[in-house]
Backbone atoms as SQL, in Angstrom:
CREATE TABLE atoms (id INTEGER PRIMARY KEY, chain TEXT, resi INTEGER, resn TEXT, atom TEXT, x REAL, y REAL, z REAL);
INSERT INTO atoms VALUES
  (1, 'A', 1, 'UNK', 'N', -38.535, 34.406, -14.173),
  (2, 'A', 1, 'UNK', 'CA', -37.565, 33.589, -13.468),
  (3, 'A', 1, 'UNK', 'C', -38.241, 32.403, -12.791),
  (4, 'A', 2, 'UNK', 'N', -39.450, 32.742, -11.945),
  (5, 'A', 2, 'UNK', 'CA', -40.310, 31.464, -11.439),
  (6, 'A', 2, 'UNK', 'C', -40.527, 30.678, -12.142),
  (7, 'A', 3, 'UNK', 'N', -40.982, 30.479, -13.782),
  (8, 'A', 3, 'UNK', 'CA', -41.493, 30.135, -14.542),
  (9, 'A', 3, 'UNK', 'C', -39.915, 29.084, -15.078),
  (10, 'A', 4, 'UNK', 'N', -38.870, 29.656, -15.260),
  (11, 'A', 4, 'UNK', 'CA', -37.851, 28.866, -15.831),
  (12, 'A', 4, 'UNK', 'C', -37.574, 27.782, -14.724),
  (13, 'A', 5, 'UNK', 'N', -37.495, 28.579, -13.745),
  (14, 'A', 5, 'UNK', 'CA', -37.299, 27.117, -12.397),
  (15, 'A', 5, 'UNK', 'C', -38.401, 26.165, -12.365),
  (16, 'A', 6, 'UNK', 'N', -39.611, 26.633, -12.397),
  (17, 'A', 6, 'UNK', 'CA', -40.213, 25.474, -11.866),
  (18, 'A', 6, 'UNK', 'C', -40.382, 24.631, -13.169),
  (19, 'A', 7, 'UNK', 'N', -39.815, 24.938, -14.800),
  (20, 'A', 7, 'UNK', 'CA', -39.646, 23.853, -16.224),
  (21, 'A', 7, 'UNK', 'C', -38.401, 23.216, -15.388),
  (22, 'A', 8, 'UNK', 'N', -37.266, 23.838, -14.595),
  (23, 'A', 8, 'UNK', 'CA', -36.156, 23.000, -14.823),
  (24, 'A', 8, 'UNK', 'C', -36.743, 22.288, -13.358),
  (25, 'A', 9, 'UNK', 'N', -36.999, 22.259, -12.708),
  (26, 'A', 9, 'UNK', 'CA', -37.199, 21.295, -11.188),
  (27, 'A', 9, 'UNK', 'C', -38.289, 20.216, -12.033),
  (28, 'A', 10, 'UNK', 'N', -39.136, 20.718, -12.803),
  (29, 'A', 10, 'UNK', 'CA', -40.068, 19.604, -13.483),
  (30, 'A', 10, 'UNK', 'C', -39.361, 18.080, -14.304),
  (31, 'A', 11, 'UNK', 'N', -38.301, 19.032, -15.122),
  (32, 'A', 11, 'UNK', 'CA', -37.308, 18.034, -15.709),
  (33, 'A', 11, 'UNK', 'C', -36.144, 17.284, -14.997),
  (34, 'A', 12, 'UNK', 'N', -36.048, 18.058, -13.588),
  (35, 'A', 12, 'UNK', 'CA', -35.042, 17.219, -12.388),
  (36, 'A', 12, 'UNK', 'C', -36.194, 16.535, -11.805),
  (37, 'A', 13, 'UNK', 'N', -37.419, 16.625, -11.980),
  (38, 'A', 13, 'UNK', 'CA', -38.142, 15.155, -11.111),
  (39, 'A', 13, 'UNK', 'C', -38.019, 14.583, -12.042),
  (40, 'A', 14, 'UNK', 'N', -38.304, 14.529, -13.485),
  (41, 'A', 14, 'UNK', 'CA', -38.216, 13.477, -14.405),
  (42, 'A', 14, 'UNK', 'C', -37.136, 12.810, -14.449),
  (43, 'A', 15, 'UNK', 'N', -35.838, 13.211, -13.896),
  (44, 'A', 15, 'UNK', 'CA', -34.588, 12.655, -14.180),
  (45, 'A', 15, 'UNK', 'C', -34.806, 12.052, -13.395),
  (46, 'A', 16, 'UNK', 'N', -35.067, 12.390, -11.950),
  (47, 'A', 16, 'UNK', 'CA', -34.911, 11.553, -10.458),
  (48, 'A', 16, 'UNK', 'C', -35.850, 10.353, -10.800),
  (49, 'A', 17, 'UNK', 'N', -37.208, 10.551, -11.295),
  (50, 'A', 17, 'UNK', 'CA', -37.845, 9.335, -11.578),
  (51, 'A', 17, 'UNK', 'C', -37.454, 8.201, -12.165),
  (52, 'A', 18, 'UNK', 'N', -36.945, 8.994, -13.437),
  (53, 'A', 18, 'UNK', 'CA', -35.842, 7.672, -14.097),
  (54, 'A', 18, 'UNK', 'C', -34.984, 7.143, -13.429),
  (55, 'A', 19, 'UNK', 'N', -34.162, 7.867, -13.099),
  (56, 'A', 19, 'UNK', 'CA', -32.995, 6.884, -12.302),
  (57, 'A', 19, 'UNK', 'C', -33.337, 6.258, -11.364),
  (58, 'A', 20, 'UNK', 'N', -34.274, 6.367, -10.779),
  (59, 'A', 20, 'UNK', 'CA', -34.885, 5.374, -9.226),
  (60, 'A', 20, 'UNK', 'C', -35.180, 4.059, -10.224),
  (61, 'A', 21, 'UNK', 'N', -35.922, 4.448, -11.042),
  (62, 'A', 21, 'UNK', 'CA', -36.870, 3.172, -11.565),
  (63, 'A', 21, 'UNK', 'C', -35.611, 2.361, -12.705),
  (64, 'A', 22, 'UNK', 'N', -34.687, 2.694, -13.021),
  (65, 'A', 22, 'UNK', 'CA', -33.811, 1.966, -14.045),
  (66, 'A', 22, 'UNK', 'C', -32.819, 1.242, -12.608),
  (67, 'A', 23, 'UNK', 'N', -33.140, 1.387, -11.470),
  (68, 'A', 23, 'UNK', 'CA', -31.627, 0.790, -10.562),
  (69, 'A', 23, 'UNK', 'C', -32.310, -0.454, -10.307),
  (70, 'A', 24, 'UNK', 'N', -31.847, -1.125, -10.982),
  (71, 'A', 24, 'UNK', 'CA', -31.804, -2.923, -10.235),
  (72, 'A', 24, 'UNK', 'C', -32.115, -2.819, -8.499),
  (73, 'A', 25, 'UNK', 'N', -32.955, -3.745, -8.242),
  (74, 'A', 25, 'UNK', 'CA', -33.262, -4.194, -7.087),
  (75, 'A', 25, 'UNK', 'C', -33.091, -6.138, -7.031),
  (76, 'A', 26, 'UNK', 'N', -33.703, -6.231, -5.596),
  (77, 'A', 26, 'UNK', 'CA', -33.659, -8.136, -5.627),
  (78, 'A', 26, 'UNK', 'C', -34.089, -8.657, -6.590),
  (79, 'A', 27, 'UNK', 'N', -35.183, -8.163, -7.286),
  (80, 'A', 27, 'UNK', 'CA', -35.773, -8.667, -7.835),
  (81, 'A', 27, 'UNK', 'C', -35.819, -8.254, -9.361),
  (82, 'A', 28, 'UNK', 'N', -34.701, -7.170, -9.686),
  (83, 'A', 28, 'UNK', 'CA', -34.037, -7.008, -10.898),
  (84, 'A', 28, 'UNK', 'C', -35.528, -6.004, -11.586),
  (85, 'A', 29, 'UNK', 'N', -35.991, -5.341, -11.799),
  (86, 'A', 29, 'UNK', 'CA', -37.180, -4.496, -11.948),
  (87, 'A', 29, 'UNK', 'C', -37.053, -4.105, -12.833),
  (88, 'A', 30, 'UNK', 'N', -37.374, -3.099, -13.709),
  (89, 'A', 30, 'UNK', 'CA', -36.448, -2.395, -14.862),
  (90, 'A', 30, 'UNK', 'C', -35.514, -2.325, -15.728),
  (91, 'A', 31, 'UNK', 'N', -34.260, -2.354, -14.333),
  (92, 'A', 31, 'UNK', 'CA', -33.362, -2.312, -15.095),
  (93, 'A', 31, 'UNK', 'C', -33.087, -4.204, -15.539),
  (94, 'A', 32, 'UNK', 'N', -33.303, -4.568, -14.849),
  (95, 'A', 32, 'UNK', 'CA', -33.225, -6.222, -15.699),
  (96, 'A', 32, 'UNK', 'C', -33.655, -6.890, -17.428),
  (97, 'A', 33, 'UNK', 'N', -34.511, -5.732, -17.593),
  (98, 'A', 33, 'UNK', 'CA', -35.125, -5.566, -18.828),
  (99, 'A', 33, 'UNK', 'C', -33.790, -5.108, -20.005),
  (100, 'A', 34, 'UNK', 'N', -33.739, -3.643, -19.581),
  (101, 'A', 34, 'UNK', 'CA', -32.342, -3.419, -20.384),
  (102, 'A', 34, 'UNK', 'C', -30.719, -3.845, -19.985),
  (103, 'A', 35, 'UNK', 'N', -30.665, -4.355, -19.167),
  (104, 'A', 35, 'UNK', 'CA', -29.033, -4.394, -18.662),
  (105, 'A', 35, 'UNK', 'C', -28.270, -5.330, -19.696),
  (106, 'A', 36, 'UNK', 'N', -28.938, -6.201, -20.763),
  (107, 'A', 36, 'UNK', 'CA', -28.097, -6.503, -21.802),
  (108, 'A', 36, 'UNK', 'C', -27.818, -5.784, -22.726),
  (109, 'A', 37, 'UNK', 'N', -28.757, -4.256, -23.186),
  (110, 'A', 37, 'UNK', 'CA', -28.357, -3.543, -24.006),
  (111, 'A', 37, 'UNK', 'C', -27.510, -2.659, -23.503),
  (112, 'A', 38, 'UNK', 'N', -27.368, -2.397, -21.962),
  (113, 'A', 38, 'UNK', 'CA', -27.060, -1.357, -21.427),
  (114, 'A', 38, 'UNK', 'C', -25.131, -1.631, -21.166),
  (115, 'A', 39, 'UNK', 'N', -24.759, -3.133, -20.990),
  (116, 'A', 39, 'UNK', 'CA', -23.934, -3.082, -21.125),
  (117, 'A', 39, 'UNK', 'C', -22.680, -3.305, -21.898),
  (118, 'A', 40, 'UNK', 'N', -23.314, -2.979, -23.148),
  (119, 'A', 40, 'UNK', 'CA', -22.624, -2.170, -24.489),
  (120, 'A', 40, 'UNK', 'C', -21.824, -1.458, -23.945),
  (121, 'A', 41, 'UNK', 'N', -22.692, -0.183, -23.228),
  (122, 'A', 41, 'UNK', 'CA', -21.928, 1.210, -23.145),
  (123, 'A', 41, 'UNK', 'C', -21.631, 1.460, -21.599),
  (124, 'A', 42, 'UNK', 'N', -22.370, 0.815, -20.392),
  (125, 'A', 42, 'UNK', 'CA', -21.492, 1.027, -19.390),
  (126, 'A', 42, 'UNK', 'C', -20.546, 0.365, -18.629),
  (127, 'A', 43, 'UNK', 'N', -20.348, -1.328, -19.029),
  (128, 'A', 43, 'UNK', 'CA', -19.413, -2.381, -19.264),
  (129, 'A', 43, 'UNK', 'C', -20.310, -3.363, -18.272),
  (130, 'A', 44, 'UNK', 'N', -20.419, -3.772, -16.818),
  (131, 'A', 44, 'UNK', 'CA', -20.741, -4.441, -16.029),
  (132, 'A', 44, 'UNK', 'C', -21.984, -3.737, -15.854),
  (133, 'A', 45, 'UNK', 'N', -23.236, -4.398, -15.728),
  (134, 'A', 45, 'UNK', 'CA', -24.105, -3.937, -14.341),
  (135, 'A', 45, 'UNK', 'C', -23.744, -3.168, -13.245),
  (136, 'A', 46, 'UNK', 'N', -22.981, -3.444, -12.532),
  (137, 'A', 46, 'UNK', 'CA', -22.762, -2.999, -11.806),
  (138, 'A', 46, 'UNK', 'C', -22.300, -1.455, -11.740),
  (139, 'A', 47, 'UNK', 'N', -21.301, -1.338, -12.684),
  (140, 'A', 47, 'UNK', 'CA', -21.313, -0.154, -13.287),
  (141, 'A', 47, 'UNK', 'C', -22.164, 1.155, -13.523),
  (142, 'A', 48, 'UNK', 'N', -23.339, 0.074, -13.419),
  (143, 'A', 48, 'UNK', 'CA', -24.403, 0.702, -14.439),
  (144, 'A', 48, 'UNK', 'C', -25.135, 1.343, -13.153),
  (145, 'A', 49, 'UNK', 'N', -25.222, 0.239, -11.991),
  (146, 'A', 49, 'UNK', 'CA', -25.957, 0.623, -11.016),
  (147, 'A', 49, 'UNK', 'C', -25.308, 1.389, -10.365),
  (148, 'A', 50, 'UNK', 'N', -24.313, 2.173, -10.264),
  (149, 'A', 50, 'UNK', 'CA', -23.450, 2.602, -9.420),
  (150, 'A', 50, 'UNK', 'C', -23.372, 4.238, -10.112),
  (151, 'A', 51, 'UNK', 'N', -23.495, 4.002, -11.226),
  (152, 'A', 51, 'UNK', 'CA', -23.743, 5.528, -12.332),
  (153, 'A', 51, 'UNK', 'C', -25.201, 5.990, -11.811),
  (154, 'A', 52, 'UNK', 'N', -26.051, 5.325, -11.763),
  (155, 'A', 52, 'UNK', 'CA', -27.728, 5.221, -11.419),
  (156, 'A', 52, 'UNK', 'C', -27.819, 6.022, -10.447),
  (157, 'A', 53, 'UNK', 'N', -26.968, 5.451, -9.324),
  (158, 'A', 53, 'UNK', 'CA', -27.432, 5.754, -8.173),
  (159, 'A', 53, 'UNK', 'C', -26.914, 7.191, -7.692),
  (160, 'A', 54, 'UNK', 'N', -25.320, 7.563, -8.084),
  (161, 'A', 54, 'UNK', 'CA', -24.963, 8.771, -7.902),
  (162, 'A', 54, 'UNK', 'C', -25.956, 10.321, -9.355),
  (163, 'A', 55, 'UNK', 'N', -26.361, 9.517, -9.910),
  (164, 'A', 55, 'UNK', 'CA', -27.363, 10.699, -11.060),
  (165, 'A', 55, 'UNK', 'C', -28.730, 10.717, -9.921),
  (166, 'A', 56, 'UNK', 'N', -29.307, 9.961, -9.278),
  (167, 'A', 56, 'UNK', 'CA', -30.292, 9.698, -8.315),
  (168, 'A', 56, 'UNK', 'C', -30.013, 10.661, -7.351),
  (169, 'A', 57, 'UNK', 'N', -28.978, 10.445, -6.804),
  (170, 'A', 57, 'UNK', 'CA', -28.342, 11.474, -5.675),
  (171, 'A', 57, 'UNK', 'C', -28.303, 13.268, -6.221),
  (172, 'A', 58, 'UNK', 'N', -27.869, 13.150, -7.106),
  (173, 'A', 58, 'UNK', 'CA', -27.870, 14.414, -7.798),
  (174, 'A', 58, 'UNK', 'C', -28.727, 15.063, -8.260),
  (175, 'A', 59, 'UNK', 'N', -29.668, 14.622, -8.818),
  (176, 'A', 59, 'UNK', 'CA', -31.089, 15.103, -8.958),
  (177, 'A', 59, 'UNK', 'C', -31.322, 15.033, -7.394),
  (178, 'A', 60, 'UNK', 'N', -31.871, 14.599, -6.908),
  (179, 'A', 60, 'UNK', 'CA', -32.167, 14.468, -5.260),
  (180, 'A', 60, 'UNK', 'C', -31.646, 15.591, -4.933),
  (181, 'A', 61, 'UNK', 'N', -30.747, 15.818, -5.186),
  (182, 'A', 61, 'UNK', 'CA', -30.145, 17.064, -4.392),
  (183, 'A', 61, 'UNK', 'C', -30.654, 18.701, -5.237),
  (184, 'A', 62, 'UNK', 'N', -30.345, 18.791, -6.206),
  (185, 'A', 62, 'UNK', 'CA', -31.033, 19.516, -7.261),
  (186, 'A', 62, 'UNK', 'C', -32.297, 19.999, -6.902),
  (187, 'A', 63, 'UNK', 'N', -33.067, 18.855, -6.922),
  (188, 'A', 63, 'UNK', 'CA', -34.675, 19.131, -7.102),
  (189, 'A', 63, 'UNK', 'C', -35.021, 19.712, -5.518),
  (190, 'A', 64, 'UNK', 'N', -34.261, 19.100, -4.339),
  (191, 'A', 64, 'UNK', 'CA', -33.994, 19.831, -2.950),
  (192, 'A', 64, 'UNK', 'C', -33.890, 21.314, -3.515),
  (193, 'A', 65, 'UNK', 'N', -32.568, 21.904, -3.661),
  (194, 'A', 65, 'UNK', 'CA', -32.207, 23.332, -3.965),
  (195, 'A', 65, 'UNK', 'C', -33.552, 23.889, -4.963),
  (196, 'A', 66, 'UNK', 'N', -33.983, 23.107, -5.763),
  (197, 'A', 66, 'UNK', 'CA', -34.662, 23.843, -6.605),
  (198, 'A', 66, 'UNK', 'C', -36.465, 24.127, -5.982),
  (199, 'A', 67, 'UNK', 'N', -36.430, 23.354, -4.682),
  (200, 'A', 67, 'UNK', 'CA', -37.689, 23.547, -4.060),
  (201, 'A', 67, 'UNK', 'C', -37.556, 24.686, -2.985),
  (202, 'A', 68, 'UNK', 'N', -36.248, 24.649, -2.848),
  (203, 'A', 68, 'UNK', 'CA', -36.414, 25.859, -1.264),
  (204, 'A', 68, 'UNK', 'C', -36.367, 27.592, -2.093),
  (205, 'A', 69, 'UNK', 'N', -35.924, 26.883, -3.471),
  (206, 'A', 69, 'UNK', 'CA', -35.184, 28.020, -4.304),
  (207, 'A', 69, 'UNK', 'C', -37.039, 28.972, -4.527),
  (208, 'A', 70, 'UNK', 'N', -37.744, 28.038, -4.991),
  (209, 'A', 70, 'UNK', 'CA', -39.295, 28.205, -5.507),
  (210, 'A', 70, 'UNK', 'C', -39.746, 28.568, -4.289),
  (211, 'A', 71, 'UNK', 'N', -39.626, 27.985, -3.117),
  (212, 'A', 71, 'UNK', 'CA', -40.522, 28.598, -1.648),
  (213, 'A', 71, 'UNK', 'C', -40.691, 29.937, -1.119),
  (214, 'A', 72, 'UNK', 'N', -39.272, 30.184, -1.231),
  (215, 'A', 72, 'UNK', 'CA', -38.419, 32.023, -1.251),
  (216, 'A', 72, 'UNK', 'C', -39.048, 32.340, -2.109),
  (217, 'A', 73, 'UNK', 'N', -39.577, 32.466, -3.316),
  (218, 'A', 73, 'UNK', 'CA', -39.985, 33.268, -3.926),
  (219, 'A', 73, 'UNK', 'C', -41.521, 32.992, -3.956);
């Protein structure tokens, strides 16, 4: 059971990493690179950043539960 949590908290930091680093900032970072391919499929930027940021939150929260989850044991 330790062993399956700490593959899935490994793959919720990888998610959290991504989504930090794909959210547009001032200075357009990342995501400035793809946001013309990107809005094919999520329509506006903005869109895009706003999807980003709540998957960010969610992992964030995840990888929280999945650390206190690993401490207890």
């Amino acid at each position: 059971m330790t062993i399956a949590l700490t593959i899935l908290q490994m793959l919720c930091a990888l998610a959290l990493i991504i989504s930090v680093l794909l959210q547009s900032s001032k200075s357009a970072g990342l995501s400035g690179s793809i946001a013309g391919g990107a809005e094919t499929f999520f329509g506006k930027k903005k869109g895009m950043d706003e999807m980003l940021a709540k998957c960010s939150i969610a992992s964030a929260a995840l990888f929280l539960l999945l650390t206190l989850v690993l401490a207890m044991f």
